[in-house]
PDB file of C-alpha atoms in Angstrom:
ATOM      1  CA  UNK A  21       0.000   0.000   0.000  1.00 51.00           C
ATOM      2  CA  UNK A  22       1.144   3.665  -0.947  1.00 58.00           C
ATOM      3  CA  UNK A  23       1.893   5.544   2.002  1.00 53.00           C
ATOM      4  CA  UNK A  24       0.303   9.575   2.350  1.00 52.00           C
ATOM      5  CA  UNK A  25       2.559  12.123   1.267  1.00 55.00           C
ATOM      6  CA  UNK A  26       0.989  14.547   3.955  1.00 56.00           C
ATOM      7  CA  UNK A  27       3.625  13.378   6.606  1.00 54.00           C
ATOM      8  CA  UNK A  28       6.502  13.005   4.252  1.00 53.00           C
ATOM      9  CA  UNK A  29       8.334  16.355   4.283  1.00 57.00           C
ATOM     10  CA  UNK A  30       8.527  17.284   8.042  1.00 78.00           C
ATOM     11  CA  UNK A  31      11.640  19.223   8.105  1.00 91.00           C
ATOM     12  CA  UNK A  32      11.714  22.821   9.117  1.00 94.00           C
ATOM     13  CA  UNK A  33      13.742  25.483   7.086  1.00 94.00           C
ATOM     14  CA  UNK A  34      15.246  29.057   7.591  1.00 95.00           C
ATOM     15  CA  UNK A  35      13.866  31.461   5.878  1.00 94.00           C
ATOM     16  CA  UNK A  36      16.576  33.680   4.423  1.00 91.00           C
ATOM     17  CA  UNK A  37      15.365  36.651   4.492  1.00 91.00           C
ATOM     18  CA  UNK A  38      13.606  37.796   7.568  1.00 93.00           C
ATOM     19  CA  UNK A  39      14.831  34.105   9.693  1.00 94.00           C
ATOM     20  CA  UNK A  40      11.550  32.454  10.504  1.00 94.00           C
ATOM     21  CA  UNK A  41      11.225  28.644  10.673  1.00 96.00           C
ATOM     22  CA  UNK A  42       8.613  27.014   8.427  1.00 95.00           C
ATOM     23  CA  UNK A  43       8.009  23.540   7.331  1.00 95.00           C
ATOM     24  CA  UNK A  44       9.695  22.988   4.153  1.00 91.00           C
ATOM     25  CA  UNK A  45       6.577  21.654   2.438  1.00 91.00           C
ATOM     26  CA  UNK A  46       5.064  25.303   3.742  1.00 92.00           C
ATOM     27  CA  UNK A  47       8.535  26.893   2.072  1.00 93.00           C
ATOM     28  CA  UNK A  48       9.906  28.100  -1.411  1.00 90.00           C
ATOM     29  CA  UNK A  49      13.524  26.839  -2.747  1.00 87.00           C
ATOM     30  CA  UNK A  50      15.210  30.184  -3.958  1.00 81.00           C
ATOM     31  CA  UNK A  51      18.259  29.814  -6.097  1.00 77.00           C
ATOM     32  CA  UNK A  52      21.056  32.242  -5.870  1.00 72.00           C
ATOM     33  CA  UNK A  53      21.912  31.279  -9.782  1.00 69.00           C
ATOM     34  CA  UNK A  54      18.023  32.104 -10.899  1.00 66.00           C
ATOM     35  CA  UNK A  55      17.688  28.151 -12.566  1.00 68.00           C
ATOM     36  CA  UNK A  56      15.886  26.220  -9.760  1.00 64.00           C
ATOM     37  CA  UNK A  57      14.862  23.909 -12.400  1.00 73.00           C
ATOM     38  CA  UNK A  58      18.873  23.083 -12.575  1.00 76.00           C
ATOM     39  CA  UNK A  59      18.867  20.811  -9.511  1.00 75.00           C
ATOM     40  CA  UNK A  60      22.073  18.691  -9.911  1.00 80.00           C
ATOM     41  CA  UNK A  61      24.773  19.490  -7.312  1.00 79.00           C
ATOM     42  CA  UNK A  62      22.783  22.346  -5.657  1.00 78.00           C
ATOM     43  CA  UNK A  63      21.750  23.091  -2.033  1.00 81.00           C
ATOM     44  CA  UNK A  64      18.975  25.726  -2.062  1.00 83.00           C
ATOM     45  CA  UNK A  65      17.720  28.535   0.160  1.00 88.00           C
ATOM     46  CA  UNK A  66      13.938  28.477   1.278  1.00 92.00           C
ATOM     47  CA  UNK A  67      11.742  31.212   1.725  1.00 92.00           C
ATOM     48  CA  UNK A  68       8.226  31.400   3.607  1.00 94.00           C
ATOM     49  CA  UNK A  69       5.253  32.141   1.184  1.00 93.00           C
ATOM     50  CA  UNK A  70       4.907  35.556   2.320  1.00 93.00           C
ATOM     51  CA  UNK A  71       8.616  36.621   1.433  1.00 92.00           C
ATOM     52  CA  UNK A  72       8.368  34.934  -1.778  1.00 90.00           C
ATOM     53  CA  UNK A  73       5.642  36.690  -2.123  1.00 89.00           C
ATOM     54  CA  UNK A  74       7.404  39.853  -1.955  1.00 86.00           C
ATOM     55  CA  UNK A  75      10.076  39.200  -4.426  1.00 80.00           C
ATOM     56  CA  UNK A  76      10.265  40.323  -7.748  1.00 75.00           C
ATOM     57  CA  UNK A  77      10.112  37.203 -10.393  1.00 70.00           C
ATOM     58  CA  UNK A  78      11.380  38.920 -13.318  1.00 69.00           C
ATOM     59  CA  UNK A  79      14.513  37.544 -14.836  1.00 68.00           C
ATOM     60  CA  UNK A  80      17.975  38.019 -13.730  1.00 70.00           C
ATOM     61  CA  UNK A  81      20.239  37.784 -16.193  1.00 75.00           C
ATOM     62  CA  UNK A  82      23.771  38.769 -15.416  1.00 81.00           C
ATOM     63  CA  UNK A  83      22.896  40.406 -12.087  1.00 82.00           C
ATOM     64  CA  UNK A  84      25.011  38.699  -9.694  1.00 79.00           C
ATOM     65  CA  UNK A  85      27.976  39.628 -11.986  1.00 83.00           C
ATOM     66  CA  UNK A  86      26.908  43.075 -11.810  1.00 85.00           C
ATOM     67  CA  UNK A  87      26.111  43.106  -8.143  1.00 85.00           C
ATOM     68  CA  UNK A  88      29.596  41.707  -7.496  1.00 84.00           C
ATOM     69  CA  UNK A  89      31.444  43.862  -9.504  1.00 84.00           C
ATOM     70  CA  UNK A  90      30.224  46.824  -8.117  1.00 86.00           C
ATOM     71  CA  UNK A  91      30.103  45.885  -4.536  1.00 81.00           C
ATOM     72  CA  UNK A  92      32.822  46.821  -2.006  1.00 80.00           C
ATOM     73  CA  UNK A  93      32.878  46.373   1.773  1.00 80.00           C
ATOM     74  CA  UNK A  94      31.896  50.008   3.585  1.00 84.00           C
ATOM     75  CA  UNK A  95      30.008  51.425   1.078  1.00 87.00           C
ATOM     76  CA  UNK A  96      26.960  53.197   2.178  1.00 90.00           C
ATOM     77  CA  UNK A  97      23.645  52.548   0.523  1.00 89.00           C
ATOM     78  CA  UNK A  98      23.820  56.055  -1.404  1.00 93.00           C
ATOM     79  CA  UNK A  99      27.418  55.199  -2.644  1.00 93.00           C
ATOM     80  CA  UNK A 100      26.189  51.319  -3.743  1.00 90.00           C
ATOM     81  CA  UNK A 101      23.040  52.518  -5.526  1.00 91.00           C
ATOM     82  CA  UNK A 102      24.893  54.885  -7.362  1.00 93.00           C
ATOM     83  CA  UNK A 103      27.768  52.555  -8.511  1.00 92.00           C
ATOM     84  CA  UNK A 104      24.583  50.522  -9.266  1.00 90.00           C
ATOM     85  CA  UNK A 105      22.878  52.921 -11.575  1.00 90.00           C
ATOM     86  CA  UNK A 106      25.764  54.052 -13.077  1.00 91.00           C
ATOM     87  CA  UNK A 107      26.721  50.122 -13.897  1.00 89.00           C
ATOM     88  CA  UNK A 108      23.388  49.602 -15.689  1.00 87.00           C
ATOM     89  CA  UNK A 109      23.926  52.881 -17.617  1.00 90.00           C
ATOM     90  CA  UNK A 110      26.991  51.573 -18.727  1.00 90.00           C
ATOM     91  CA  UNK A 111      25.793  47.943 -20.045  1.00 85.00           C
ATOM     92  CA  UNK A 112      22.429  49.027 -21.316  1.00 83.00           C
ATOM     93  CA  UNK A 113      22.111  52.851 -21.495  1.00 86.00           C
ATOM     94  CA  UNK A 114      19.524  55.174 -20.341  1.00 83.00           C
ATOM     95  CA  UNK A 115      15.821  54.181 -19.048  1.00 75.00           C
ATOM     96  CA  UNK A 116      13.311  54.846 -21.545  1.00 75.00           C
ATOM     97  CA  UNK A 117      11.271  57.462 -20.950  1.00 66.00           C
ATOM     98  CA  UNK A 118       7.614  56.065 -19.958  1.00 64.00           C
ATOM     99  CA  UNK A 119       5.269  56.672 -22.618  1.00 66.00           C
ATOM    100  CA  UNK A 120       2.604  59.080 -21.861  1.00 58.00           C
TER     101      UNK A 120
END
């Protein structure tokens, strides 16, 4: 006979960004690399549903390259968001101006 899945999953998880504990089957695997689908080798992150929730889930592409290369330790947020700008200025020009 099959056993229920219900009871299956009963380790708890971390959620990385604000450090509750959840069930896992209550959490969401978050992937540094943006390819969760890409399982072989990895260990993933978890989130709760609410802080998934709250993240954008537009693509990624090439941001942890540019986050790295712009980041240096003691920088204050004013100093990193302005590297940041400046760095996405650089690799893909200006923002378009909405369209009224």
């Amino acid at each position: 006979m099959w056993r229920s899945r219900k009871g299956r999953d009963r380790k708890t998880v971390v959620c990385i960004a604000c450090g509750a504990s959840v069930l896992r089957s209550e959490a969401r695997e978050y992937d540094k690399e943006g390819n969760r689908w890409e399982r072989y080798g990895k260990e993933f992150e978890h989130l709760c549903k609410e802080c998934h929730r709250g993240l954008c889930h537009q693509p990624r592409e090439e941001l942890e390259s540019l986050l790295v290369g712009i980041e240096t330790d003691g920088l204050s947020r004013t100093e990193f968001l302005e590297r940041y700008f400046g760095a996405v200025r650089e690799r893909y020009g200006p923002p378009e101006e909405p369209e009224s």
